Amino acid sequence: MITTRTIESIIPPPPPHFVGDGFRVHNFFPGQIAGGMKRTDPFLLLDYGSPHVFTPTIHRRGVDVHPHRGFETVTFAFKGSVAHRDNSGGGGIIGEGDIQWMTAGSGILHEEYHSDEFAETGGLFHMAQLWVNLPAKHKMTTPSYQAIENTSIPVYEGQKIEVSVIAGEYQGIKGVASTFTDIRMLLVQFEEGGEFDYEFPSSYTAIALNIEGEIGIQDHNFPTHHCALFANDGEKLSMKGMTSAKALILIGKPIREEIVAYGPFVMNTREEIAKAYEDYSTGLFGAL
Ligand code: MN
């Protein structure tokens, strides 16, 4: 018998803060979820940039060169565009609807800015950045980069729903991203009354981010710009568009290893964090 997962919490956006001077974000987790990174395993952090109008500028707004080690960053540009450059040779523009999946692995240096084109015109900026953990055996993997263009993401067309399959599989459609652990990432576009169902193991972490419109989860209202954490009490996730709506669904098999996160590094032990700082300060991450 298949049971439907209940809601553990629906989290309103906390007050925003700026990352650098370009990314005005609400940190949904680890900050707002009891149990911290262990509860959202394999996901570590979700910064959500709700729609915000930036004025035109010739100044580069964003985050200057900084390192990462031991995990992946996934950047979503819903509105506006991000210019990215890293020292593994990755770089380019993350345009509207595009996703950048960066594997920091053994160590990367990168910068993240509004694109010049966006900065010059200004306008509405709407984005998210997710951090995905790597299991111990892959933390020191070679850094790499997947530039996922909007048009390359396969879409399932259902009854009043469209499901973009970013990672994992939905209705026989395979996602475009390659991942180190079992991650299912879907972007669901609802028409009013559209229903979305998805089955996967009850032990998996399941999180939804409402980026547009009003969504119903059982008898709960899941409002715009809120984040929902599902309990591990069923094999099926069910949502309904109460209006035209859009949700990002994040599902992952927990890695269940020790997590020691400090600044831009996420490792398994304090010694590995100390080593990351040492390697960074002695120039082993290279230069950008
Ligand atoms: Mn970064």
PDB file of N, CA, C and O in Angstrom, residues 72-106:
ATOM      1  N   GLU A  72      28.982  20.198  -4.258  1.00  0.00           N
ATOM      2  CA  GLU A  72      28.599  20.779  -5.549  1.00  0.00           C
ATOM      3  C   GLU A  72      27.691  21.993  -5.316  1.00  0.00           C
ATOM      4  O   GLU A  72      26.925  22.014  -4.357  1.00  0.00           O
ATOM      5  N   THR A  73      27.782  22.960  -6.183  1.00  0.00           N
ATOM      6  CA  THR A  73      26.823  24.076  -6.136  1.00  0.00           C
ATOM      7  C   THR A  73      25.969  24.020  -7.405  1.00  0.00           C
ATOM      8  O   THR A  73      26.480  23.799  -8.500  1.00  0.00           O
ATOM      9  N   VAL A  74      24.675  24.193  -7.211  1.00  0.00           N
ATOM     10  CA  VAL A  74      23.748  24.185  -8.344  1.00  0.00           C
ATOM     11  C   VAL A  74      23.038  25.542  -8.352  1.00  0.00           C
ATOM     12  O   VAL A  74      22.383  25.909  -7.374  1.00  0.00           O
ATOM     13  N   THR A  75      23.231  26.277  -9.432  1.00  0.00           N
ATOM     14  CA  THR A  75      22.689  27.636  -9.521  1.00  0.00           C
ATOM     15  C   THR A  75      21.583  27.692 -10.562  1.00  0.00           C
ATOM     16  O   THR A  75      21.768  27.238 -11.695  1.00  0.00           O
ATOM     17  N   PHE A  76      20.435  28.221 -10.167  1.00  0.00           N
ATOM     18  CA  PHE A  76      19.270  28.320 -11.033  1.00  0.00           C
ATOM     19  C   PHE A  76      19.008  29.799 -11.314  1.00  0.00           C
ATOM     20  O   PHE A  76      18.880  30.585 -10.379  1.00  0.00           O
ATOM     21  N   ALA A  77      18.916  30.176 -12.578  1.00  0.00           N
ATOM     22  CA  ALA A  77      18.522  31.548 -12.922  1.00  0.00           C
ATOM     23  C   ALA A  77      17.080  31.489 -13.446  1.00  0.00           C
ATOM     24  O   ALA A  77      16.851  30.966 -14.532  1.00  0.00           O
ATOM     25  N   PHE A  78      16.147  31.968 -12.650  1.00  0.00           N
ATOM     26  CA  PHE A  78      14.751  31.982 -13.098  1.00  0.00           C
ATOM     27  C   PHE A  78      14.471  33.255 -13.895  1.00  0.00           C
ATOM     28  O   PHE A  78      13.761  33.252 -14.891  1.00  0.00           O
ATOM     29  N   LYS A  79      15.009  34.373 -13.430  1.00  0.00           N
ATOM     30  CA  LYS A  79      14.910  35.671 -14.120  1.00  0.00           C
ATOM     31  C   LYS A  79      16.226  36.396 -13.960  1.00  0.00           C
ATOM     32  O   LYS A  79      16.815  36.380 -12.863  1.00  0.00           O
ATOM     33  N   GLY A  80      16.680  37.052 -15.014  1.00  0.00           N
ATOM     34  CA  GLY A  80      17.992  37.675 -14.959  1.00  0.00           C
ATOM     35  C   GLY A  80      19.038  36.636 -15.318  1.00  0.00           C
ATOM     36  O   GLY A  80      18.705  35.485 -15.620  1.00  0.00           O
ATOM     37  N   SER A  81      20.300  37.023 -15.318  1.00  0.00           N
ATOM     38  CA  SER A  81      21.335  36.064 -15.692  1.00  0.00           C
ATOM     39  C   SER A  81      22.630  36.295 -14.914  1.00  0.00           C
ATOM     40  O   SER A  81      22.943  37.420 -14.512  1.00  0.00           O
ATOM     41  N   VAL A  82      23.341  35.181 -14.729  1.00  0.00           N
ATOM     42  CA  VAL A  82      24.538  35.178 -13.895  1.00  0.00           C
ATOM     43  C   VAL A  82      25.747  34.857 -14.778  1.00  0.00           C
ATOM     44  O   VAL A  82      25.686  33.955 -15.618  1.00  0.00           O
ATOM     45  N   ALA A  83      26.820  35.602 -14.575  1.00  0.00           N
ATOM     46  CA  ALA A  83      28.077  35.302 -15.269  1.00  0.00           C
ATOM     47  C   ALA A  83      28.980  34.576 -14.292  1.00  0.00           C
ATOM     48  O   ALA A  83      29.149  34.995 -13.147  1.00  0.00           O
ATOM     49  N   HIS A  84      29.549  33.482 -14.755  1.00  0.00           N
ATOM     50  CA  HIS A  84      30.354  32.645 -13.887  1.00  0.00           C
ATOM     51  C   HIS A  84      31.689  32.322 -14.549  1.00  0.00           C
ATOM     52  O   HIS A  84      31.761  32.178 -15.761  1.00  0.00           O
ATOM     53  N   ARG A  85      32.715  32.214 -13.717  1.00  0.00           N
ATOM     54  CA  ARG A  85      34.037  31.838 -14.234  1.00  0.00           C
ATOM     55  C   ARG A  85      34.763  31.061 -13.141  1.00  0.00           C
ATOM     56  O   ARG A  85      34.701  31.460 -11.968  1.00  0.00           O
ATOM     57  N   ASP A  86      35.393  29.951 -13.488  1.00  0.00           N
ATOM     58  CA  ASP A  86      36.157  29.210 -12.483  1.00  0.00           C
ATOM     59  C   ASP A  86      37.496  28.755 -13.045  1.00  0.00           C
ATOM     60  O   ASP A  86      37.734  28.841 -14.246  1.00  0.00           O
ATOM     61  N   ASN A  87      38.364  28.271 -12.150  1.00  0.00           N
ATOM     62  CA  ASN A  87      39.719  27.933 -12.591  1.00  0.00           C
ATOM     63  C   ASN A  87      39.858  26.487 -13.065  1.00  0.00           C
ATOM     64  O   ASN A  87      40.944  25.993 -13.252  1.00  0.00           O
ATOM     65  N   SER A  88      38.692  25.783 -13.249  1.00  0.00           N
ATOM     66  CA  SER A  88      38.771  24.476 -13.916  1.00  0.00           C
ATOM     67  C   SER A  88      38.530  24.651 -15.408  1.00  0.00           C
ATOM     68  O   SER A  88      38.473  23.689 -16.159  1.00  0.00           O
ATOM     69  N   GLY A  89      38.345  25.910 -15.814  1.00  0.00           N
ATOM     70  CA  GLY A  89      38.096  26.195 -17.222  1.00  0.00           C
ATOM     71  C   GLY A  89      36.630  26.413 -17.515  1.00  0.00           C
ATOM     72  O   GLY A  89      36.241  26.712 -18.638  1.00  0.00           O
ATOM     73  N   GLY A  90      35.792  26.248 -16.496  1.00  0.00           N
ATOM     74  CA  GLY A  90      34.357  26.477 -16.664  1.00  0.00           C
ATOM     75  C   GLY A  90      34.065  27.964 -16.669  1.00  0.00           C
ATOM     76  O   GLY A  90      34.808  28.765 -16.106  1.00  0.00           O
ATOM     77  N   GLY A  91      32.978  28.312 -17.341  1.00  0.00           N
ATOM     78  CA  GLY A  91      32.583  29.706 -17.329  1.00  0.00           C
ATOM     79  C   GLY A  91      31.514  29.950 -18.348  1.00  0.00           C
ATOM     80  O   GLY A  91      31.295  29.122 -19.238  1.00  0.00           O
ATOM     81  N   GLY A  92      30.829  31.062 -18.196  1.00  0.00           N
ATOM     82  CA  GLY A  92      29.797  31.404 -19.158  1.00  0.00           C
ATOM     83  C   GLY A  92      28.647  32.102 -18.470  1.00  0.00           C
ATOM     84  O   GLY A  92      28.750  32.513 -17.306  1.00  0.00           O
ATOM     85  N   ILE A  93      27.578  32.229 -19.227  1.00  0.00           N
ATOM     86  CA  ILE A  93      26.401  32.942 -18.738  1.00  0.00           C
ATOM     87  C   ILE A  93      25.322  31.921 -18.400  1.00  0.00           C
ATOM     88  O   ILE A  93      25.006  31.054 -19.214  1.00  0.00           O
ATOM     89  N   ILE A  94      24.795  32.022 -17.183  1.00  0.00           N
ATOM     90  CA  ILE A  94      23.641  31.205 -16.810  1.00  0.00           C
ATOM     91  C   ILE A  94      22.423  32.075 -17.108  1.00  0.00           C
ATOM     92  O   ILE A  94      22.117  33.012 -16.371  1.00  0.00           O
ATOM     93  N   GLY A  95      21.787  31.792 -18.241  1.00  0.00           N
ATOM     94  CA  GLY A  95      20.670  32.631 -18.681  1.00  0.00           C
ATOM     95  C   GLY A  95      19.350  32.171 -18.074  1.00  0.00           C
ATOM     96  O   GLY A  95      19.303  31.192 -17.326  1.00  0.00           O
ATOM     97  N   GLU A  96      18.271  32.862 -18.431  1.00  0.00           N
ATOM     98  CA  GLU A  96      16.964  32.544 -17.868  1.00  0.00           C
ATOM     99  C   GLU A  96      16.559  31.110 -18.164  1.00  0.00           C
ATOM    100  O   GLU A  96      16.543  30.679 -19.317  1.00  0.00           O
ATOM    101  N   GLY A  97      16.253  30.363 -17.103  1.00  0.00           N
ATOM    102  CA  GLY A  97      15.856  28.970 -17.243  1.00  0.00           C
ATOM    103  C   GLY A  97      17.023  28.001 -17.262  1.00  0.00           C
ATOM    104  O   GLY A  97      16.821  26.790 -17.250  1.00  0.00           O
ATOM    105  N   ASP A  98      18.242  28.531 -17.300  1.00  0.00           N
ATOM    106  CA  ASP A  98      19.422  27.671 -17.325  1.00  0.00           C
ATOM    107  C   ASP A  98      19.835  27.300 -15.892  1.00  0.00           C
ATOM    108  O   ASP A  98      19.470  27.971 -14.923  1.00  0.00           O
ATOM    109  N   ILE A  99      20.640  26.245 -15.829  1.00  0.00           N
ATOM    110  CA  ILE A  99      21.131  25.760 -14.544  1.00  0.00           C
ATOM    111  C   ILE A  99      22.617  25.479 -14.683  1.00  0.00           C
ATOM    112  O   ILE A  99      23.064  24.953 -15.698  1.00  0.00           O
ATOM    113  N   GLN A 100      23.367  25.855 -13.661  1.00  0.00           N
ATOM    114  CA  GLN A 100      24.776  25.520 -13.655  1.00  0.00           C
ATOM    115  C   GLN A 100      25.042  24.556 -12.512  1.00  0.00           C
ATOM    116  O   GLN A 100      24.697  24.846 -11.362  1.00  0.00           O
ATOM    117  N   TRP A 101      25.599  23.409 -12.841  1.00  0.00           N
ATOM    118  CA  TRP A 101      25.882  22.383 -11.832  1.00  0.00           C
ATOM    119  C   TRP A 101      27.390  22.280 -11.728  1.00  0.00           C
ATOM    120  O   TRP A 101      28.034  21.729 -12.619  1.00  0.00           O
ATOM    121  N   MET A 102      27.951  22.815 -10.663  1.00  0.00           N
ATOM    122  CA  MET A 102      29.403  22.857 -10.519  1.00  0.00           C
ATOM    123  C   MET A 102      29.869  21.885  -9.437  1.00  0.00           C
ATOM    124  O   MET A 102      29.421  21.969  -8.300  1.00  0.00           O
ATOM    125  N   THR A 103      30.755  20.987  -9.806  1.00  0.00           N
ATOM    126  CA  THR A 103      31.340  20.052  -8.852  1.00  0.00           C
ATOM    127  C   THR A 103      32.654  20.644  -8.374  1.00  0.00           C
ATOM    128  O   THR A 103      33.633  20.665  -9.123  1.00  0.00           O
ATOM    129  N   ALA A 104      32.660  21.147  -7.137  1.00  0.00           N
ATOM    130  CA  ALA A 104      33.887  21.752  -6.610  1.00  0.00           C
ATOM    131  C   ALA A 104      34.926  20.661  -6.354  1.00  0.00           C
ATOM    132  O   ALA A 104      36.114  20.856  -6.573  1.00  0.00           O
ATOM    133  N   GLY A 105      34.468  19.491  -5.887  1.00  0.00           N
ATOM    134  CA  GLY A 105      35.378  18.362  -5.653  1.00  0.00           C
ATOM    135  C   GLY A 105      36.590  18.787  -4.856  1.00  0.00           C
ATOM    136  O   GLY A 105      36.474  19.471  -3.836  1.00  0.00           O
ATOM    137  N   SER A 106      37.792  18.445  -5.364  1.00  0.00           N
ATOM    138  CA  SER A 106      39.030  18.670  -4.602  1.00  0.00           C
ATOM    139  C   SER A 106      39.356  20.145  -4.404  1.00  0.00           C
ATOM    140  O   SER A 106      40.154  20.490  -3.534  1.00  0.00           O
TER     141      SER A 106
END
